[in-house]
CSV table of C-alpha atoms and ligand atoms in Angstrom, one decimal:
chain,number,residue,atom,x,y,z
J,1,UNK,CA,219.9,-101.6,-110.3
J,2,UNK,CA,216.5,-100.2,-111.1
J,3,UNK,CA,213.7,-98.3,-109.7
J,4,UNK,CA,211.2,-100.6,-110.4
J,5,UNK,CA,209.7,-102.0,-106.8
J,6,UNK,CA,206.6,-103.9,-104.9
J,7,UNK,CA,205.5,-101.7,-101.7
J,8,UNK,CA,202.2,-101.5,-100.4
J,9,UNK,CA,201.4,-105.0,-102.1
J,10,UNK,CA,202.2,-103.1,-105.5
J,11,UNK,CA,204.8,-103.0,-108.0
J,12,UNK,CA,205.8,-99.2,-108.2
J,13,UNK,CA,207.4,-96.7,-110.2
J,14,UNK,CA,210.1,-95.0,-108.3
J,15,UNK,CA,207.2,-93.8,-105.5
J,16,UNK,CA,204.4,-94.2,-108.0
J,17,UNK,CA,202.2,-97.1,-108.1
J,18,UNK,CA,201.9,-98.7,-111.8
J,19,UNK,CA,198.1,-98.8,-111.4
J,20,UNK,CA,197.8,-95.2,-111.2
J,21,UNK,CA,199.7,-94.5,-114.1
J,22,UNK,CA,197.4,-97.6,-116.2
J,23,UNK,CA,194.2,-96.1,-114.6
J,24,UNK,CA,195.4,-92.7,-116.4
J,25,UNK,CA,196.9,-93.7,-119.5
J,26,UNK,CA,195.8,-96.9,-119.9
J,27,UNK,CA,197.5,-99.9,-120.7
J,28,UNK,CA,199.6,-101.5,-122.7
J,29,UNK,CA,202.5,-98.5,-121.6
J,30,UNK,CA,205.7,-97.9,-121.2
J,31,UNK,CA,207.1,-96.2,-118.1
J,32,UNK,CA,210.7,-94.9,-117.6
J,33,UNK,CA,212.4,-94.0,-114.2
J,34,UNK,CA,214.4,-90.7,-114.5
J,35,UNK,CA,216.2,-92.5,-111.2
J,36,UNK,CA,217.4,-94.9,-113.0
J,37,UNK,CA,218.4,-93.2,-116.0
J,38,UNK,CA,220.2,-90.7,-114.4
J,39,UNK,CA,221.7,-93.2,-112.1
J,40,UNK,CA,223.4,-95.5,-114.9
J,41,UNK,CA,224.8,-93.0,-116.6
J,42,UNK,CA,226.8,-91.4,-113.7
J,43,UNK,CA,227.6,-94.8,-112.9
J,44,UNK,CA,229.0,-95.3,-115.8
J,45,UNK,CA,230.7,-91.7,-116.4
J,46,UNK,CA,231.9,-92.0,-113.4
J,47,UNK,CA,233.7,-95.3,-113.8
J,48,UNK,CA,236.3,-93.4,-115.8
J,49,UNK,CA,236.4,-90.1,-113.0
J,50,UNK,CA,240.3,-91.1,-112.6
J,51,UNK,CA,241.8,-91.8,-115.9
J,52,UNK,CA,245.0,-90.2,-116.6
J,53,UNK,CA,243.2,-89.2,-120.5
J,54,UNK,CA,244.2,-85.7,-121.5
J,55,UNK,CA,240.3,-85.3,-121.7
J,56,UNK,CA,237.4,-85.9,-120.0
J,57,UNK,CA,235.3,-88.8,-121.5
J,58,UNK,CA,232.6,-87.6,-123.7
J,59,UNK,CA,229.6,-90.1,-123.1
J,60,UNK,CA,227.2,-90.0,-125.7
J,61,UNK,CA,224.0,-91.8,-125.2
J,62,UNK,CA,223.2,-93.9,-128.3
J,63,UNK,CA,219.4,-92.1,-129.0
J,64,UNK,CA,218.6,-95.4,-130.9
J,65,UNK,CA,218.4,-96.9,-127.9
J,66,UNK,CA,215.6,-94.5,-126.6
J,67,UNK,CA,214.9,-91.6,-128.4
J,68,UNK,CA,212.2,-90.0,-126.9
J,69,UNK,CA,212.4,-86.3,-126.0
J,70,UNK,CA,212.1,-86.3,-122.2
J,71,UNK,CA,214.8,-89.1,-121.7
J,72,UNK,CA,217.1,-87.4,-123.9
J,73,UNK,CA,216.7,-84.4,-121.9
J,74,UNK,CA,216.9,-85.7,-118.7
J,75,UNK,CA,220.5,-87.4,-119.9
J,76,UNK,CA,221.4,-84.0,-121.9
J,77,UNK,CA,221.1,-82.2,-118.3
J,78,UNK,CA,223.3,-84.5,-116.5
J,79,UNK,CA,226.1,-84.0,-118.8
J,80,UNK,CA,225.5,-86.4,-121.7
J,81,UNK,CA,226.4,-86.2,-124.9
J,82,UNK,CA,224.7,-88.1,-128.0
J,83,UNK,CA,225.4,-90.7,-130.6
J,84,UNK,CA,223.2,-90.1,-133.4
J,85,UNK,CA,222.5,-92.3,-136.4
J,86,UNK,CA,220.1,-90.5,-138.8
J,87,UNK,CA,219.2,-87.2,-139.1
J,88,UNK,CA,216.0,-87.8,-137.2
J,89,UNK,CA,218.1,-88.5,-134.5
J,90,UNK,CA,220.7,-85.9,-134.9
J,91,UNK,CA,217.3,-83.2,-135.0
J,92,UNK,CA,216.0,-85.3,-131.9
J,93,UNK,CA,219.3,-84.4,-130.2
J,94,UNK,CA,219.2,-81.0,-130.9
J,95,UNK,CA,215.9,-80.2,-130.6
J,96,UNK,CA,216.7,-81.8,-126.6
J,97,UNK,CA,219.4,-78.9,-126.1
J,98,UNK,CA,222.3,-80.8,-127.1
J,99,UNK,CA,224.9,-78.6,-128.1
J,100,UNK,CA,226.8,-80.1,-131.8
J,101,UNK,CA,230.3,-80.3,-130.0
J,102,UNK,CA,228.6,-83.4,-127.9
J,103,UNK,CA,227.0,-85.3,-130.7
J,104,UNK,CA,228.9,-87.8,-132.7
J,105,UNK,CA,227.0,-89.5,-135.8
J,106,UNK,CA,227.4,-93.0,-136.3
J,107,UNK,CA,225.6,-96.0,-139.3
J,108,UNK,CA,226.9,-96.7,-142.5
J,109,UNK,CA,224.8,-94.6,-145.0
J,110,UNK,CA,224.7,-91.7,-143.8
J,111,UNK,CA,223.1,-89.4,-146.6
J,112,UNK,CA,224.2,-85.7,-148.3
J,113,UNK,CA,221.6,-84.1,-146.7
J,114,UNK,CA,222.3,-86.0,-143.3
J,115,UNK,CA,226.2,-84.8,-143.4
J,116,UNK,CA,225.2,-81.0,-143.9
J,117,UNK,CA,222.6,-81.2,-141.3
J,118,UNK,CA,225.6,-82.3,-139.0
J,119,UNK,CA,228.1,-80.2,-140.3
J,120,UNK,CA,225.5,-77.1,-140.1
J,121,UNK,CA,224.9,-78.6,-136.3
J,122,UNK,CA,229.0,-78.4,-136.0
J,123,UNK,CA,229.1,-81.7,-134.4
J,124,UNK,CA,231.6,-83.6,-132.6
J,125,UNK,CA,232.6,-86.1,-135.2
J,126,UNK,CA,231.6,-88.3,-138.1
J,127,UNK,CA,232.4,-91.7,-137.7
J,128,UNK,CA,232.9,-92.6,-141.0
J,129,UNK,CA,231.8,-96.2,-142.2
J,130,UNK,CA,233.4,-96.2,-146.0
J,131,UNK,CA,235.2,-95.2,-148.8
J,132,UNK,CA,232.5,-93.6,-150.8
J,133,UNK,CA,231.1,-91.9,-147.7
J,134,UNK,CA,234.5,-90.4,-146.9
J,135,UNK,CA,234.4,-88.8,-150.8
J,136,UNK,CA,230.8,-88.0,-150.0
J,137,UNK,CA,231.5,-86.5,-146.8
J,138,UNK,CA,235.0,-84.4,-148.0
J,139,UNK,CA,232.2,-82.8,-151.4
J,140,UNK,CA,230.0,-81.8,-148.9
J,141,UNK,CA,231.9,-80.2,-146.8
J,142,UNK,CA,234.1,-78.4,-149.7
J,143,UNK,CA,230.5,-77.2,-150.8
J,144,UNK,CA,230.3,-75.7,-147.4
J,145,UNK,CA,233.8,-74.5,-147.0
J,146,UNK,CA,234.3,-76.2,-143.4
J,147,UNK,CA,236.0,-79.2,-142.7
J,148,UNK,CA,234.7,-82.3,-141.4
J,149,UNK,CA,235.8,-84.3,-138.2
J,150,UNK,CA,236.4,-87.8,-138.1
J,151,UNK,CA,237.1,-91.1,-137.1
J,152,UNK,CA,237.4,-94.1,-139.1
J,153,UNK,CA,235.2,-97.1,-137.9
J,154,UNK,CA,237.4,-100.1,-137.7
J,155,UNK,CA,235.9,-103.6,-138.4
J,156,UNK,CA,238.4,-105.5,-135.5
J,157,UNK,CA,237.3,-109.2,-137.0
J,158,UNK,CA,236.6,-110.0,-133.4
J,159,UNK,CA,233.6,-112.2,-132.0
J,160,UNK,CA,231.3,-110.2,-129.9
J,161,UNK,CA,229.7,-113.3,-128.7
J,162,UNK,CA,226.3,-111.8,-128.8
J,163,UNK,CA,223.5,-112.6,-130.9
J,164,UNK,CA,224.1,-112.2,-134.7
J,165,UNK,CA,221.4,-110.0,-135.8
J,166,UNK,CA,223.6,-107.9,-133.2
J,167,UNK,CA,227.2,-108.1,-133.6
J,168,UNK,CA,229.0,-105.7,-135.7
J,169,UNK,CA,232.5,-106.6,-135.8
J,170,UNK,CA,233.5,-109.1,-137.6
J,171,UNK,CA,234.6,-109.1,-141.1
J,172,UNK,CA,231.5,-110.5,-142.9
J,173,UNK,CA,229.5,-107.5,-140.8
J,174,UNK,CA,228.2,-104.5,-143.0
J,175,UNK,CA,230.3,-102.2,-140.4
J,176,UNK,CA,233.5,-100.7,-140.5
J,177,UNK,CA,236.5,-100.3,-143.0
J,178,UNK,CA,238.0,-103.7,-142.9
J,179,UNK,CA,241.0,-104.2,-140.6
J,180,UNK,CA,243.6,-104.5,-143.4
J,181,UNK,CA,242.3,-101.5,-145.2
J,182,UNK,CA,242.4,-98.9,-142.4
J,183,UNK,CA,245.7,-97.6,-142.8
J,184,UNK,CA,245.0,-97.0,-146.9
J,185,UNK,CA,241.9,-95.3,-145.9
J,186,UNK,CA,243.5,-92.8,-143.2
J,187,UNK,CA,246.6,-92.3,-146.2
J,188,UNK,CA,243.0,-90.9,-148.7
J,189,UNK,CA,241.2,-89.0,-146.0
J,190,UNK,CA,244.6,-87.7,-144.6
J,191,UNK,CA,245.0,-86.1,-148.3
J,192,UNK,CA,241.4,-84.4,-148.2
J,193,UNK,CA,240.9,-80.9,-148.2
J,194,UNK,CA,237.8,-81.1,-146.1
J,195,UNK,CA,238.4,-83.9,-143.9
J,196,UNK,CA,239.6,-83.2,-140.6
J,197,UNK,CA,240.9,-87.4,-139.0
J,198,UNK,CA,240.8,-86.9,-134.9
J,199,UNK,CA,240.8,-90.3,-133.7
J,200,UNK,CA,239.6,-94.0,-134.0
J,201,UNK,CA,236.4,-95.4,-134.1
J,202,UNK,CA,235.6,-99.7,-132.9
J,203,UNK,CA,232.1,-100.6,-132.3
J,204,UNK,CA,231.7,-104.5,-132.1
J,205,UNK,CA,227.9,-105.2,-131.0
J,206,UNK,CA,225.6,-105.0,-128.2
J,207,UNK,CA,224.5,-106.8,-125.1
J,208,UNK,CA,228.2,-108.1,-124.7
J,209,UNK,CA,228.4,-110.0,-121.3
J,210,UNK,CA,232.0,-110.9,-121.2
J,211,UNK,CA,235.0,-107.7,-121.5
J,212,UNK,CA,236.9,-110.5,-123.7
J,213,UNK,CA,235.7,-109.5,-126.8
J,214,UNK,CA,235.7,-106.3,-126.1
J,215,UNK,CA,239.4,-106.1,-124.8
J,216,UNK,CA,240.7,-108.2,-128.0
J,217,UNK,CA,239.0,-104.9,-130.1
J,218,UNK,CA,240.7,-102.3,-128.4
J,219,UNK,CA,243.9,-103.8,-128.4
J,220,UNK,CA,243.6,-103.8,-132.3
J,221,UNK,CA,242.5,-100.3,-132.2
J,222,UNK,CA,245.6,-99.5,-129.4
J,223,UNK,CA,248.1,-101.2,-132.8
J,224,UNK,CA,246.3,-99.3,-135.2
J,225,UNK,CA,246.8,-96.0,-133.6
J,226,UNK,CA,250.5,-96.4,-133.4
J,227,UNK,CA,250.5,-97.3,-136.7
J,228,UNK,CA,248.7,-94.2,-137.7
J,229,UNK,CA,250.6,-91.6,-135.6
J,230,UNK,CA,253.9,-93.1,-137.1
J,231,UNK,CA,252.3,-92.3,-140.6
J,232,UNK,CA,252.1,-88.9,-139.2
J,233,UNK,CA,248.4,-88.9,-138.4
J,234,UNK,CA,247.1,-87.0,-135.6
J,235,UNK,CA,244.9,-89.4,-133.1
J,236,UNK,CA,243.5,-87.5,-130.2
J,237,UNK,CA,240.5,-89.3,-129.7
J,238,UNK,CA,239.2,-93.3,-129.1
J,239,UNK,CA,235.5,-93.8,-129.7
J,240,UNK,CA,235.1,-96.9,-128.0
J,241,UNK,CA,231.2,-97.3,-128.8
J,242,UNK,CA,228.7,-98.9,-126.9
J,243,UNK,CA,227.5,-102.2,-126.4
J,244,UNK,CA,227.8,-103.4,-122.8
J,245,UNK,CA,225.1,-105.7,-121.5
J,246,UNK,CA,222.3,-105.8,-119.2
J,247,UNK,CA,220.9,-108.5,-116.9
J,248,UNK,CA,217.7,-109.8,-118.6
J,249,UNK,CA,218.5,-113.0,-117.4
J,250,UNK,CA,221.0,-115.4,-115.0
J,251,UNK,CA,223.8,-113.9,-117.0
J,252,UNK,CA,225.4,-111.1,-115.3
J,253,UNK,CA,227.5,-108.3,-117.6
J,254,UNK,CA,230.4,-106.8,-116.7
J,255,UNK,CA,230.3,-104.1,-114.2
J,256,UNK,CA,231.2,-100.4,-115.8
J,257,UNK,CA,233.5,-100.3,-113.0
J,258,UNK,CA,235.5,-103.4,-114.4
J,259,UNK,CA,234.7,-101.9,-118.6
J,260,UNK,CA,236.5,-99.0,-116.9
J,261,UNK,CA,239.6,-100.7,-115.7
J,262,UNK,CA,239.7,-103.3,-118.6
J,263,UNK,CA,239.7,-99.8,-121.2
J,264,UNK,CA,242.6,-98.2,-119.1
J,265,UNK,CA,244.6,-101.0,-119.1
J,266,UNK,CA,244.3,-101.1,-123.0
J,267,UNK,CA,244.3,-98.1,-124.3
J,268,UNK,CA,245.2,-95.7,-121.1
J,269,UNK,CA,248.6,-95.2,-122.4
J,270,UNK,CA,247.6,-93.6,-125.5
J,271,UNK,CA,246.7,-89.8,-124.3
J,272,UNK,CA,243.6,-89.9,-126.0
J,273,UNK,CA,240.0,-88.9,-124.8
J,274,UNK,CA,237.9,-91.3,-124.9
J,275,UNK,CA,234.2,-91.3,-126.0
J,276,UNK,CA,231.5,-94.1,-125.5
J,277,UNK,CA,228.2,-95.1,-126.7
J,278,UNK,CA,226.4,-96.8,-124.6
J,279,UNK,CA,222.6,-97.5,-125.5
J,280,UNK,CA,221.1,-100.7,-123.7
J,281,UNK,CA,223.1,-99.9,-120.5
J,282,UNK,CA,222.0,-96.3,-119.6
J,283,UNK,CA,218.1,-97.3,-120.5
J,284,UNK,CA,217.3,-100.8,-120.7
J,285,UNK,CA,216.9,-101.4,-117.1
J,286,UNK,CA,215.1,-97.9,-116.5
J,287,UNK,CA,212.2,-99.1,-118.4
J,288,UNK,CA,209.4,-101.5,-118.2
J,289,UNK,CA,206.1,-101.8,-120.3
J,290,UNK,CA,203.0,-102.5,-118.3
J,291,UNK,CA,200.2,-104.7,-119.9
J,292,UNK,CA,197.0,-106.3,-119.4
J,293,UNK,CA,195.8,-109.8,-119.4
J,294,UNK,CA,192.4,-109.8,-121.7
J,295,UNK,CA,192.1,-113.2,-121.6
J,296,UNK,CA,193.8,-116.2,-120.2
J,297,UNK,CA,193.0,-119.0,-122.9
J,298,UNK,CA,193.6,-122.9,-122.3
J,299,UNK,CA,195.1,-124.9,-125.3
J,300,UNK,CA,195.3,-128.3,-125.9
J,301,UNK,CA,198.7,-128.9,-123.9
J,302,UNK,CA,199.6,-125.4,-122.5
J,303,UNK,CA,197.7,-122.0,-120.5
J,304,UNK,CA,198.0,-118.5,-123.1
J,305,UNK,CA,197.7,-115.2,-121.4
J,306,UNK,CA,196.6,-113.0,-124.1
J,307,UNK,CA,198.0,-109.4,-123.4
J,308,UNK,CA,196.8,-106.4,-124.5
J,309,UNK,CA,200.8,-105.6,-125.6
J,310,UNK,CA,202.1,-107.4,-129.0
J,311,UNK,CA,205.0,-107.6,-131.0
J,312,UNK,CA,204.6,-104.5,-132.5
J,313,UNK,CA,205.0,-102.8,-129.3
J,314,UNK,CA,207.7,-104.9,-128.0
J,315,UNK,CA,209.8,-106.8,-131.1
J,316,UNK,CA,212.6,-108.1,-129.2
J,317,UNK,CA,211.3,-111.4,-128.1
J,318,UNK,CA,210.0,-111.9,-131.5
J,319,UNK,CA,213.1,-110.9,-133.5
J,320,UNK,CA,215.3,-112.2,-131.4
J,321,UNK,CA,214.2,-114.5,-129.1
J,322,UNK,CA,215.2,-112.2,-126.1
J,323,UNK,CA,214.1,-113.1,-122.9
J,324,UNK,CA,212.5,-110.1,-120.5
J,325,UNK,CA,211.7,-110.9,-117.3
J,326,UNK,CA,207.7,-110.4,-116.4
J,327,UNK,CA,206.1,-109.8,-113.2
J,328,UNK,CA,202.6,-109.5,-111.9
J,329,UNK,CA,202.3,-105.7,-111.0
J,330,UNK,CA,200.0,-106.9,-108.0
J,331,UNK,CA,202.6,-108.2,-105.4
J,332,UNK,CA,202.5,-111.8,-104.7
J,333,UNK,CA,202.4,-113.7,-101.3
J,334,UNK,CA,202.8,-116.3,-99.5
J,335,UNK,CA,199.2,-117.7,-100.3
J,336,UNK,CA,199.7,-117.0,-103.9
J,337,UNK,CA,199.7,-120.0,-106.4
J,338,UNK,CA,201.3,-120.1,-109.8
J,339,UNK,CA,200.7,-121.7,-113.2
J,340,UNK,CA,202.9,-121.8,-116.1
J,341,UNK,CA,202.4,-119.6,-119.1
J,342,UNK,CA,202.5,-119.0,-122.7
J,343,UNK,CA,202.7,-114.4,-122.9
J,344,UNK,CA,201.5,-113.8,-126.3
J,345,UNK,CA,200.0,-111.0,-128.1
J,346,UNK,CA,196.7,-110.5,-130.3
J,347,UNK,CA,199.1,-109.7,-133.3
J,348,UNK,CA,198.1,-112.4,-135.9
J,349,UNK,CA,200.8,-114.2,-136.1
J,350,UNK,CA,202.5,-117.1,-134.0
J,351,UNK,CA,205.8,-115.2,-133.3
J,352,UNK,CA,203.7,-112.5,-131.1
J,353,UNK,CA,205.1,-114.8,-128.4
J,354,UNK,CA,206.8,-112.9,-125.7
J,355,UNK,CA,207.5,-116.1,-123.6
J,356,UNK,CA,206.8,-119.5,-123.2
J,357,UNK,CA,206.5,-121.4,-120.4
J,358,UNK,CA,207.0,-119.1,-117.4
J,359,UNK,CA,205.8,-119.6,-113.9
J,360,UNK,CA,203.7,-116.3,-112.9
J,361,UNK,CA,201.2,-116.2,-110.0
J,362,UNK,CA,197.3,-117.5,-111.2
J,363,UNK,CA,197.0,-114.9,-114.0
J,364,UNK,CA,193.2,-113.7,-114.7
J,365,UNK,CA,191.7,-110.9,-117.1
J,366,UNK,CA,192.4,-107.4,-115.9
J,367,UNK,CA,195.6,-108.2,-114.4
J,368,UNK,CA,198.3,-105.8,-115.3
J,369,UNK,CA,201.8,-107.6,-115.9
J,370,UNK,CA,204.9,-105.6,-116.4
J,371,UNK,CA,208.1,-106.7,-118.4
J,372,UNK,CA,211.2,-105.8,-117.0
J,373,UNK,CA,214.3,-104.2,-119.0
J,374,UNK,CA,212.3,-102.7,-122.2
J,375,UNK,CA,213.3,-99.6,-121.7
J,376,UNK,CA,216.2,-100.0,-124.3
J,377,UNK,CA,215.3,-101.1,-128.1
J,378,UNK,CA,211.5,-101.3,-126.9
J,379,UNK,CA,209.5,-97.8,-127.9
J,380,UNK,CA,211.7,-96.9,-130.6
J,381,UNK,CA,211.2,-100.5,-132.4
J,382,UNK,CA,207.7,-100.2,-132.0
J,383,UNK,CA,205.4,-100.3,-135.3
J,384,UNK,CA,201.4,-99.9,-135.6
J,385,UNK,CA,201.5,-103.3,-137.0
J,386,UNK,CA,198.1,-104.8,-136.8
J,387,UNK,CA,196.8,-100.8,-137.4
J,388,UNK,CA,198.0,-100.8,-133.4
J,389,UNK,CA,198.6,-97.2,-132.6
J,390,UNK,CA,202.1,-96.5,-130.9
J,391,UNK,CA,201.5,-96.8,-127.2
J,392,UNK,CA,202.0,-93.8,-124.4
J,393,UNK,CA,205.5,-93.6,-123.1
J,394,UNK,CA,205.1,-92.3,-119.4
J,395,UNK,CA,208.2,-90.7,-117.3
J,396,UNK,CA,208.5,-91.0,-113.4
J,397,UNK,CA,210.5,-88.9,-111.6
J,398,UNK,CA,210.3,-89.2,-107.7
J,399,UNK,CA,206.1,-89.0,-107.2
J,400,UNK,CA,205.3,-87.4,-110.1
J,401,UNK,CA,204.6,-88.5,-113.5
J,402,UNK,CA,203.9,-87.5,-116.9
J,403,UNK,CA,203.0,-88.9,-120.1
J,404,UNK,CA,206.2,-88.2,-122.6
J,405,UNK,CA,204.3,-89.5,-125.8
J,406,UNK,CA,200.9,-89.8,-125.6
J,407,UNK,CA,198.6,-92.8,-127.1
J,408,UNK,CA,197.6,-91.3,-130.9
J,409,UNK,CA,193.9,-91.8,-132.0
J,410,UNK,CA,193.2,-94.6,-134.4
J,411,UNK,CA,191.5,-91.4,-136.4
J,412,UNK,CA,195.5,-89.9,-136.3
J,413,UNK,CA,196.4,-93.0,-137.6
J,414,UNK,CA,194.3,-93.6,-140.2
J,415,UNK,CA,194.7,-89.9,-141.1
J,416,UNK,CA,198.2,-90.0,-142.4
J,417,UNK,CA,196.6,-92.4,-145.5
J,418,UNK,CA,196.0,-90.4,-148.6
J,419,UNK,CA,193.2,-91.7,-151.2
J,420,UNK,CA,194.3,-90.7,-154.6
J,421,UNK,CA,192.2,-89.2,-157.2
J,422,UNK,CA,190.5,-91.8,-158.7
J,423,UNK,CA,189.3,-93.6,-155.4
J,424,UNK,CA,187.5,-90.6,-154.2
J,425,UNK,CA,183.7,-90.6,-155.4
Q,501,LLP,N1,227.1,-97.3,-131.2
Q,501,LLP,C1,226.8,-97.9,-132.3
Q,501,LLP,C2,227.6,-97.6,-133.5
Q,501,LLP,C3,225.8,-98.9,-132.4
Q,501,LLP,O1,225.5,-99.5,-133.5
Q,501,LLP,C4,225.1,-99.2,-131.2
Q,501,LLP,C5,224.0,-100.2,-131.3
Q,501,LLP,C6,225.4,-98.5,-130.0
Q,501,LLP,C7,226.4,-97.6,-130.1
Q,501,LLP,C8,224.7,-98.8,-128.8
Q,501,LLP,O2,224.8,-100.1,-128.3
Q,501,LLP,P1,224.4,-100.5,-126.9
Q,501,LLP,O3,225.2,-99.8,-125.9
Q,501,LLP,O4,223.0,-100.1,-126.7
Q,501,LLP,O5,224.6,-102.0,-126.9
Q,501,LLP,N2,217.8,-103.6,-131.3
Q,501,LLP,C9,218.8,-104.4,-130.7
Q,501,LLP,C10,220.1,-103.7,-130.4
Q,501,LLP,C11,220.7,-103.1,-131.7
Q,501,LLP,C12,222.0,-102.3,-131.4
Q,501,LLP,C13,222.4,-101.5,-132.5
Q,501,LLP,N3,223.6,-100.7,-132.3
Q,501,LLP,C14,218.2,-105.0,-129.5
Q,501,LLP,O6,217.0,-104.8,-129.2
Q,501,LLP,O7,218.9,-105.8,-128.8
């Protein structure tokens, strides 16, 4: 459920109308609903209000998803904890009021520097990837005289059943200590000085529309952690990570409700507190970017609309053919007629394609057309690609709006070039 709707003959923003916020801004934009945001994650913190955990859930929102100050904020005030994967993103979440003991760091290389920015933070936990970043993390903690959190990410071997560019737990996947290997590994960091284990760490992929895969993880990770307690390990906490899927198109993802259940069946029984990280499903759907038609161009055999948005600003369709849904922000009626459509970009290349084929009311220049679900893995993959400056991010919330991250100058961009020496004269 979103708050993306037509009234008045106009697709809308919550109660503001799209064409306000592109008369202001300008187009292409993105635009979030606080609404929305704030609405998926209580749904989906509250799907686990009645387990029986010794703890309440920690949900962190996974800031790769969406970064931007204001959204983290927004989710920071209604309880939300962070999953961060770089130090950009670990100074993102604190610079948004995130206190350490809700951020959990995630990615497989995390550097020196990154682990004593986190240990400095005093976050959560370190969900470790490796053996060498294990060593890495137990020096740098030694050199700091505290000891380190973690969990050991487990690589489950299981089929995610997403797409590959996407799926993170299976064995030939960069992610994870190997399934085989996990108990060898909790033996070394059990024997660290400065390593602290607290719990269990599965993350399997994203956009996951069936609880199968998931539920064949966790009951890998349910083994392991009776294998690891009988080896005398303490195990308080189950970082189940994110992944769950949102509706871009006829396929219909689980319910959190129904995540919910699925996890309490599986690993209920443990007494541990859970944490999540879920990305796509907090944001995806409170996003849209809103673009312009410039021109509508016919080819030999098929009808381009040429936007004024590219693949720099939105890569998914390029990278990996993901399908967005796109609406006209003018409402149509009954006496509107509709052509099919090849969405592209002006980026100079044949994959700025952002759909082909799609049946959209008559589609001239100056019409504003809004893709639906970007607000996940849309702004924060952007590039200036094509020297295309980063385009505005704009928040809603109720009638008002504001612009979170303006449009930079092409002068800004150009700025940050440096002409050495010998070029200058
Ligand atoms: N935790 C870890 C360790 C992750 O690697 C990810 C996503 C998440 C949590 C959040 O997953 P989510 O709940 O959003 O599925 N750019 C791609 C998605 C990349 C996901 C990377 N990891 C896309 O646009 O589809």
């Amino acid at each position: 459920m979103h708050h993306f709707e037509y009234h008045n003959g106009e697709l809308h923003a919550e109660d503001v109308p799209l064409s306000k916020i592109a008369a202001e801004v300008g187009t292409p934009f993105y635009c979030y609903s606080t609404a929305t945001l704030v609405r998926h994650y209580n749904v989906f913190a509250g799907a686990f209000d009645n387990h029986a955990a010794q703890d309440k859930p920690l949900v962190c929102f996974s800031a790769k998803a969406n970064g931007n100050q204001a959204v983290l904020t927004t989710l920071a005030r209604e309880g939300a904890g962070i999953d961060v994967v770089s130090g950009g993103e670990l100074a993102r979440a604190l610079a948004a009021g995130v206190p350490g003991e809700r951020i959990v760091f995630s990615g497989v290389g995390k550097t020196r520097e990154e682990m004593r920015a986190a240990l400095e933070a005093g976050i959560y936990q370190f969900n470790v990837e490796s053996e060498p970043e294990l060593e890495a993390l137990n020096d740098v903690a030694g050199s700091m005289n505290v000891k380190a959190p973690i969990t050991i990410r487990v690589n489950p071997d299981v089929d995610a059943q997403t797409h590959e560019k996407i799926a993170t737990g299976k064995a030939e996947n960069k992610f994870g200590i190997s399934w085989g290997w996990a108990r060898d590994v909790y033996a070394r960091a059990g024997a660290m000085d400065n390593i602290q284990i607290v719990g269990v760490d599965v993350h399997i992929g994203s956009q996951l529309t069936s609880l199968d895969p998931f539920a064949a993880a966790f009951r890998r990770v349910a083994e392991l952690v009776q294998t690891l307690r009988d080896d005398g390990h303490t195990i308080d906490r189950l970082d189940l990570g994110g992944g769950l899927g949102i509706p871009y198109d006829e396929l219909t993802p689980p319910h959190p409700d129904d995540y919910a259940h699925m996890v309490a069946q599986v690993v209920g029984n443990l007494g541990c507190q859970l944490i999540f990280e879920p990305g796509r499903m907090i944001a995806g759907n409170a996003g849209i970017l809103v673009s312009d038609v410039i021109y509508v161009k016919q080819g030999e055999n098929r009808r381009f609309a040429i936007l004024d948005a590219a693949m720099n600003d939105l890569i998914r369709p390029s990278l990996y053919d993901a399908h967005h849904g796109i609406i006209p922000v003018k409402a149509p009626d009954s006496s509107s007629t509709y052509e099919t459509y090849d969405l592209v970009g002006p980026v100079c290349e044949t994959g700025d394609t952002f759909a082909k084929n799609r049946e959209l009311p008559v589609l001239q220049s100056g019409d504003l057309v809004a893709f639906l679900s970007a607000g996940a893995y849309g702004a924060v993959m952007s590039s200036t690609y094509n020297a295309r400056p980063l385009i505005p991010e704009v928040l809603v919330n109720g009638d008002q709006y504001a612009v979170i991250r303006p449009r930079p100058r092409i002068e800004d961009l150009i700025g940050l070039d440096r002409i050495p020496d010998w070029l200058k004269d």
